[in-house]
XYZ file of C-alpha atoms in Angstrom:
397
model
C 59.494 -15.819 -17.900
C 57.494 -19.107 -17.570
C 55.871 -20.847 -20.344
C 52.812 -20.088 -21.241
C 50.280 -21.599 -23.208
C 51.460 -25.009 -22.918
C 48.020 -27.074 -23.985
C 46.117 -27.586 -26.160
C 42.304 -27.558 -26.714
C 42.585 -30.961 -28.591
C 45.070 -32.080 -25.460
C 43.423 -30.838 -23.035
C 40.385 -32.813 -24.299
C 42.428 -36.497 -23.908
C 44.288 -36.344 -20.544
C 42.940 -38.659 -18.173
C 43.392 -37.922 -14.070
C 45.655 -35.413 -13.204
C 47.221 -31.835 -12.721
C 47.993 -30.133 -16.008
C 49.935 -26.621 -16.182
C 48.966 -24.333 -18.899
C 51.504 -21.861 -17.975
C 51.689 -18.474 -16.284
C 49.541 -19.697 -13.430
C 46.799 -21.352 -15.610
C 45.897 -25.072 -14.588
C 43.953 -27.843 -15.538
C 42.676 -30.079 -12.994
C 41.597 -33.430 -13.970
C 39.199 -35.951 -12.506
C 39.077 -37.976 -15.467
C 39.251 -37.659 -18.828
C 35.771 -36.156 -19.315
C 35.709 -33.929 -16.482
C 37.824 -30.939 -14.243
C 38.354 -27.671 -13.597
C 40.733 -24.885 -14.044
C 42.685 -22.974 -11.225
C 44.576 -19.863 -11.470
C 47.689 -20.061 -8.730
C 48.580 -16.883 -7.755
C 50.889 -15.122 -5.129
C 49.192 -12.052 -3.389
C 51.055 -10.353 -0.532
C 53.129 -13.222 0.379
C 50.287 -15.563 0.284
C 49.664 -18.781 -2.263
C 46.110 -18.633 -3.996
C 44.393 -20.538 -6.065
C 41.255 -19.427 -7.664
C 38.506 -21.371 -9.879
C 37.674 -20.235 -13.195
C 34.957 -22.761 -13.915
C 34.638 -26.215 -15.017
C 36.241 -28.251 -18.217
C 34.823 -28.560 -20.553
C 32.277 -26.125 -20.146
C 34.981 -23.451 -20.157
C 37.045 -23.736 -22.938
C 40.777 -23.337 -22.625
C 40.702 -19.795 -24.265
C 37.724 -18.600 -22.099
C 40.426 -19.687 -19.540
C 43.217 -17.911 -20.331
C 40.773 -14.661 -21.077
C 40.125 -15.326 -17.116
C 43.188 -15.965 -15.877
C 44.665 -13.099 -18.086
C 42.048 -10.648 -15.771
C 43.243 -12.243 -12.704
C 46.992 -11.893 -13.333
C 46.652 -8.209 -14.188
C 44.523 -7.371 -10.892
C 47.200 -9.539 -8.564
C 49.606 -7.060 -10.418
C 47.638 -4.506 -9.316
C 48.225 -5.613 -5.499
C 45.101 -6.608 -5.079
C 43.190 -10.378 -4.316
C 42.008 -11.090 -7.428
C 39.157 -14.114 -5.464
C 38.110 -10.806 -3.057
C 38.197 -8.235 -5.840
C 35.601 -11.175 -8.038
C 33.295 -11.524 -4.589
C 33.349 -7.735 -4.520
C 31.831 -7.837 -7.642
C 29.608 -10.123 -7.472
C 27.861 -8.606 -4.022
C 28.037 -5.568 -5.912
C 25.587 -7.178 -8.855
C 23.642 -9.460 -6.374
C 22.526 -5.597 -4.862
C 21.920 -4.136 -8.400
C 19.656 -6.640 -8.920
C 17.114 -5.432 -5.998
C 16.781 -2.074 -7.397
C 14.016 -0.315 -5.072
C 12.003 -0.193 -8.424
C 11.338 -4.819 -8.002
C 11.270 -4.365 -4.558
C 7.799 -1.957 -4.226
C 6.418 -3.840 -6.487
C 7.349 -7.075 -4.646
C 6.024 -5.193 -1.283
C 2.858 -3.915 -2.959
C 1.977 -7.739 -4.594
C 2.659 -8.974 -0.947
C -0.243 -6.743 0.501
C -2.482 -6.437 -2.096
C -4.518 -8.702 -0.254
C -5.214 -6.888 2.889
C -5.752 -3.491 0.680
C -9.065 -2.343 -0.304
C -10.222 -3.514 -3.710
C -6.925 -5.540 -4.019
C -5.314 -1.525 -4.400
C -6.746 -1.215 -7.467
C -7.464 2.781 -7.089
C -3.376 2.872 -6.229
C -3.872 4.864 -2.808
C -0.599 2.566 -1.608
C 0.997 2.521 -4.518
C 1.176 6.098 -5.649
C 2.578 8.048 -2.911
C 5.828 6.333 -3.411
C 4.861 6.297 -7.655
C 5.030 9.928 -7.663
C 7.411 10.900 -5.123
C 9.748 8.334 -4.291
C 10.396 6.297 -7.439
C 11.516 8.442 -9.887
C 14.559 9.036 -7.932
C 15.032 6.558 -5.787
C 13.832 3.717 -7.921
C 16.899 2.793 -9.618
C 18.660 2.507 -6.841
C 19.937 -0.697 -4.986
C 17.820 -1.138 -1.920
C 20.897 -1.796 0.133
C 22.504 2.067 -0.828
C 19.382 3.964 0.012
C 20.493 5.871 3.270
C 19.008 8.651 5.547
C 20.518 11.199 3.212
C 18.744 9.773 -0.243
C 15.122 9.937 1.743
C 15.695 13.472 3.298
C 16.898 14.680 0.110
C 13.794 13.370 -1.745
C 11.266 13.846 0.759
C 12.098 17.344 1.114
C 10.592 19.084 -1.663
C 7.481 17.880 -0.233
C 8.089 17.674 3.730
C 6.021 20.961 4.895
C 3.865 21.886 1.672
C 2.339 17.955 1.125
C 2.557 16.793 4.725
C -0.030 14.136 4.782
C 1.304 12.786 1.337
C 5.364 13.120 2.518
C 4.018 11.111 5.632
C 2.294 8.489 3.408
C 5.514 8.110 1.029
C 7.980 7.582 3.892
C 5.380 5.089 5.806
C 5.567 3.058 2.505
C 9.347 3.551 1.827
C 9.904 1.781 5.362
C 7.475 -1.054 4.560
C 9.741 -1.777 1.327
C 13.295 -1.606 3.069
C 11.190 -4.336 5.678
C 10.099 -6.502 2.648
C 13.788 -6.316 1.523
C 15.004 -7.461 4.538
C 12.393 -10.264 4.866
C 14.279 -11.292 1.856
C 17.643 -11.052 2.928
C 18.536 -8.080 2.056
C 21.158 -5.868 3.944
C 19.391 -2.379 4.571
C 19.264 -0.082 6.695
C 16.152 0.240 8.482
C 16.870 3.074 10.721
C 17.248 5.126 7.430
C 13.806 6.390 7.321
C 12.950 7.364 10.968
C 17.154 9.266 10.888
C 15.683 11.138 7.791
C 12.974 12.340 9.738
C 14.836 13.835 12.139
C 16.865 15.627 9.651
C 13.725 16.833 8.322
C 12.525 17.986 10.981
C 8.937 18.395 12.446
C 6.400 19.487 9.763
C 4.777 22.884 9.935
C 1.385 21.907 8.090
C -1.146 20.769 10.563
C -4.008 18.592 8.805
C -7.005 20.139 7.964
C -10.238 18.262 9.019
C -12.846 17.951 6.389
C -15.602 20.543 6.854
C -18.463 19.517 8.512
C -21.784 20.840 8.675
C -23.136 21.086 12.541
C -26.326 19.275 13.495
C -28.805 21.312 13.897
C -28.074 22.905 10.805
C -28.481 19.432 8.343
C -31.973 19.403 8.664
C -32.824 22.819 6.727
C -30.135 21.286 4.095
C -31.451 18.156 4.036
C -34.721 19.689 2.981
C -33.572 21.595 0.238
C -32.477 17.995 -1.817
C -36.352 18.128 -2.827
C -35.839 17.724 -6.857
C -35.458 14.065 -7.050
C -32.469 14.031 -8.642
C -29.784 11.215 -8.857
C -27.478 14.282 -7.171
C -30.312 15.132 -4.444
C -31.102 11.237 -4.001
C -27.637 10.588 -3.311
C -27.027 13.546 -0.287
C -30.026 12.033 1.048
C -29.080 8.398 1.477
C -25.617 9.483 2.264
C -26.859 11.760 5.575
C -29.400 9.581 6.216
C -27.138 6.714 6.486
C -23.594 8.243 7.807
C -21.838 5.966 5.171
C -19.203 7.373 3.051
C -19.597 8.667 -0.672
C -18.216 4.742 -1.885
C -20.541 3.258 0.034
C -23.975 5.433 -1.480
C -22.406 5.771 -5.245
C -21.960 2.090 -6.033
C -24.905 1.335 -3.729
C -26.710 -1.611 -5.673
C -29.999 -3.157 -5.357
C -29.144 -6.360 -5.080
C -28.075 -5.230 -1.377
C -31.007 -3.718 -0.014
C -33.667 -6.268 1.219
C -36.595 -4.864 3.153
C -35.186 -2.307 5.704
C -31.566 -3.681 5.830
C -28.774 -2.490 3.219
C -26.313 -4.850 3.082
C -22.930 -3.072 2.214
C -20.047 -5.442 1.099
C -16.909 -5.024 3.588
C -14.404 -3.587 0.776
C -16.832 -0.665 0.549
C -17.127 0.497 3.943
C -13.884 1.964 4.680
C -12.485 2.236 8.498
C -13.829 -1.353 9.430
C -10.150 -2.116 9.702
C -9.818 -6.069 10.767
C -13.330 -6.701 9.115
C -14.415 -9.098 6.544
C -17.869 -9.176 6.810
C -20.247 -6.694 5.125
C -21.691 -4.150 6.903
C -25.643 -4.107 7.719
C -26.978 -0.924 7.930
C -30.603 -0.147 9.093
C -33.104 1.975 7.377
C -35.431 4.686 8.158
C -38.744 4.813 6.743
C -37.604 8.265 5.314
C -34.467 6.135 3.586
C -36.463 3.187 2.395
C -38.418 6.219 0.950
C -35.376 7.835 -0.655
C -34.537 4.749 -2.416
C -37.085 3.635 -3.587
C -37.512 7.140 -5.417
C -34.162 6.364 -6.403
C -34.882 2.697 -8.366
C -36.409 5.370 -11.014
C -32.820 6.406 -12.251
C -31.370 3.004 -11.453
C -29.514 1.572 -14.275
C -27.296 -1.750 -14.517
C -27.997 -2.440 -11.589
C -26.629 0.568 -9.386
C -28.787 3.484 -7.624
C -26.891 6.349 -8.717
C -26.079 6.070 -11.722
C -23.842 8.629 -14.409
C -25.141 10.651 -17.156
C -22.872 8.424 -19.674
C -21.393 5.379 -17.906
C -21.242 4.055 -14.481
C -21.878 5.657 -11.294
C -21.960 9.145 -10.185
C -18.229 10.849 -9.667
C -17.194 11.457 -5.755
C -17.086 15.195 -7.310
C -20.515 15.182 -7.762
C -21.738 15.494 -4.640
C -19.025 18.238 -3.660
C -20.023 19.954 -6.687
C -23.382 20.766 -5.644
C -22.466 21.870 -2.230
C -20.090 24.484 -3.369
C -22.091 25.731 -6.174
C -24.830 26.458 -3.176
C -21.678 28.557 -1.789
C -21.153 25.827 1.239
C -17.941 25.621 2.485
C -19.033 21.862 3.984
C -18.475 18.511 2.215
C -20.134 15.602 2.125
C -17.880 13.409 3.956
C -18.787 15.838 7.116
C -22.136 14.844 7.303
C -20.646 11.193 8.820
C -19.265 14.084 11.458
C -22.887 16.009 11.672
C -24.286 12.663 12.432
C -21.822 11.356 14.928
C -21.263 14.764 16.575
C -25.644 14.221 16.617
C -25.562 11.219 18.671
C -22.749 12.064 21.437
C -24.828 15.598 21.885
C -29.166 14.831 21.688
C -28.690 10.992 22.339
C -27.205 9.117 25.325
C -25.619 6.122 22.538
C -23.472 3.919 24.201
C -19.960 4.435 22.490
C -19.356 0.758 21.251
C -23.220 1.811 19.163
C -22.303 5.217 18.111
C -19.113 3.892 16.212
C -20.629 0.977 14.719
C -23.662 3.300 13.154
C -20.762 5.062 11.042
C -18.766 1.837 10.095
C -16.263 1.937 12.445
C -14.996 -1.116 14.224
C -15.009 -1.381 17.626
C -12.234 -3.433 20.552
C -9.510 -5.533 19.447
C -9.160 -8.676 18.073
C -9.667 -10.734 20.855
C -12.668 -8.865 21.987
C -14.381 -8.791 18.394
C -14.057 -12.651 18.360
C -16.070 -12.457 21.040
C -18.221 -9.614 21.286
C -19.778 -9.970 17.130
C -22.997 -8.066 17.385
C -23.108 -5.029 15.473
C -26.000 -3.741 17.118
C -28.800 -3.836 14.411
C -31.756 -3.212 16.905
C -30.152 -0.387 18.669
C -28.900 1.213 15.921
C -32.017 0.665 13.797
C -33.724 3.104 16.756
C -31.196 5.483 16.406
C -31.513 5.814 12.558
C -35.000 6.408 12.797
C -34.564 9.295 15.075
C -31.486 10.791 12.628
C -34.262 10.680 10.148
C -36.957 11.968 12.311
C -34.643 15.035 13.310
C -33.758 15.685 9.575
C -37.054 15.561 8.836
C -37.720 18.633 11.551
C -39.169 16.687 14.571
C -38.179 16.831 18.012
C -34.881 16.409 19.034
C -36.010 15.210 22.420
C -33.045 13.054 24.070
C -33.238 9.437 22.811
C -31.764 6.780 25.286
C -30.311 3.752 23.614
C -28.725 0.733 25.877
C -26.219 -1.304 24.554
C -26.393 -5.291 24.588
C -24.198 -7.210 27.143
């Protein structure tokens, strides 16, 4: 058996330029007397190795020999001790992108194109609840068809919409991780749908009231109350409950409301606020409305801040209703395509959608104030119990 441990830490420390053998496979190489590097020589299958174990004098001769000593006994093992170390150290490089770091890193990256920054965690929480807890601790570059099928499925037919939602944001992350280099698979989530097979649940489309039956309910909101105020302006307006619960007055000059962009959901690609024209009958409700105002906001809580999006709901089923209030955006819309002959591109804008792509918004930026404001004023006049003669709007070129 060879010599082993020929040097010394003291020795090893004063040889000038040079290759020094420690024994057993262990050497010193040295580019002058301050500086080198150690090399483990080893046969593997025939073939001469050498491998670094780090550089002199940062690694001391006995954190050398621990090294070497590792080496030796996996080359005894028949194995390439250099492939068996990058083995290892691919292995940690992937345990250090657990999925856990890598939805967060995907949810900072488009916080800024989510609404409110996705503060209420509507992005976030599909994958919080469902996808996290057992996936989360997993490297990023394991997860395979078999770990999304297996944790979607609990969930696949009885929470459709949500299931859908988790594995839309479960792709986005295994795209962030390959933006960063990441080896994943990124077929994994559309295989796992097709061993989960089409859903059974169909969505269910938020109850709406039908048209010419809002009028007799708008009528009935006659006590004044923040609750009654509130149904108003929302059916008046065809905004969504956000929109009329942190509705401030600050906004409203004259007949215009001017509602910030990140509260008028569905204007997707839009930055700008949203101008929406009132009626007489709404100027009317708010300013009824200014009575309860407090800090600022139209609809304010009993205790603290703004009315809940319960509230609303609330009243409407204690009535016995089986509508909501986001249906009256449908009641209004359904209005317009039925007793008026709106032009489309008018008809969406006057519930906050955006209309054309990209290219054509850049071009085409009215949102139809004038036309629109005519419209309102007949919404109001109908709700009110006047004629629902035909009204003919005509869209600007």
């Amino acid at each position: 058996m060879r010599a082993r441990n020929r040097l010394s830490a003291k020795g090893a420390a004063s040889l000038g330029e040079g290759k020094f053998a420690d024994g057993a496979g262990l050497w010193l190489y040295k580019q002058d007397k301050e500086r080198g590097k150690w090399v483990f020589r080893v046969t593997v299958q025939g073939k001469r190795r050498e491998m670094g174990l780090g550089a002199f004098p940062d690694v001391s001769l006995a954190d050398a020999r621990r090294k070497a000593d590792d080496a030796r006994a996996i080359a005894q093992n028949g194995l390439d001790p250099i492939k068996e170390r990058e083995k290892a150290r691919r292995s940690a490089q992937r345990n250090l992108h657990l999925l856990n770091d890598i939805a967060v890193d995907a949810f900072e990256a488009r916080k800024a194109e989510l609404k409110g920054d996705g503060k209420a965690g509507r992005w976030f929480s599909p994958l919080e609840i469902h996808v996290l807890p057992r996936l989360g601790k997993m490297p990023v570059a394991e997860i395979d068809q078999i770990d999304i099928r297996d944790t979607l499925a609990p969930i696949w037919h009885d929470k459709a919409e949500t299931a859908k939602k988790a594995m839309n944001r479960l792709s986005l992350c295994l795209k962030h991780a390959a933006a960063l280099g990441l080896e994943v698979d990124l077929q994994a989530p559309e295989k796992a749908r097709a061993l989960l097979g089409k859903q059974r649940h169909e969505a269910k489309h938020i109850p709406a009231m039908p048209w010419p039956e809002v009028p007799a309910f708008y009528q009935s909101l006659n006590e004044g109350t923040v609750t009654h105020l509130a149904l108003r302006l929302l059916i008046l307006t065809g905004l969504r409950s956000a929109a009329i619960r942190f509705a401030r007055l600050e906004e409203i000059e004259g007949d215009i409301w001017t509602v910030p962009a990140e509260r008028v959901k569905g204007r997707k690609g839009a930055t700008q606020p949203f101008r929406v024209p009132l009626s007489e009958e709404a100027q009317a409700v708010i300013t009824e409305a200014t009575r309860h105002a407090r800090d600022g906001f139209l609809f304010p809580s009993v205790r603290k801040g703004v009315i809940s999006d319960a509230t609303m709901s609330r009243h409407m089923e204690r009535l016995g209703l089986s509508y909501r209030p986001h249906g009256f955006r449908s009641s209004f819309r359904d209005w317009i395509a039925e007793a008026t002959n709106t032009p489309h591109d008018v008809a969406e804008t006057a519930i906050g959608h955006t209309v054309g792509g990209a290219v054509e918004r850049a071009y085409k930026r009215t949102d139809f104030l004038e036309q629109r404001r005519v419209l309102h004023e007949r919404w109001a006049q109908h709700l009110g119990g006047s004629s629902s003669m035909v009204v003919k709007l005509v869209a600007n070129d």
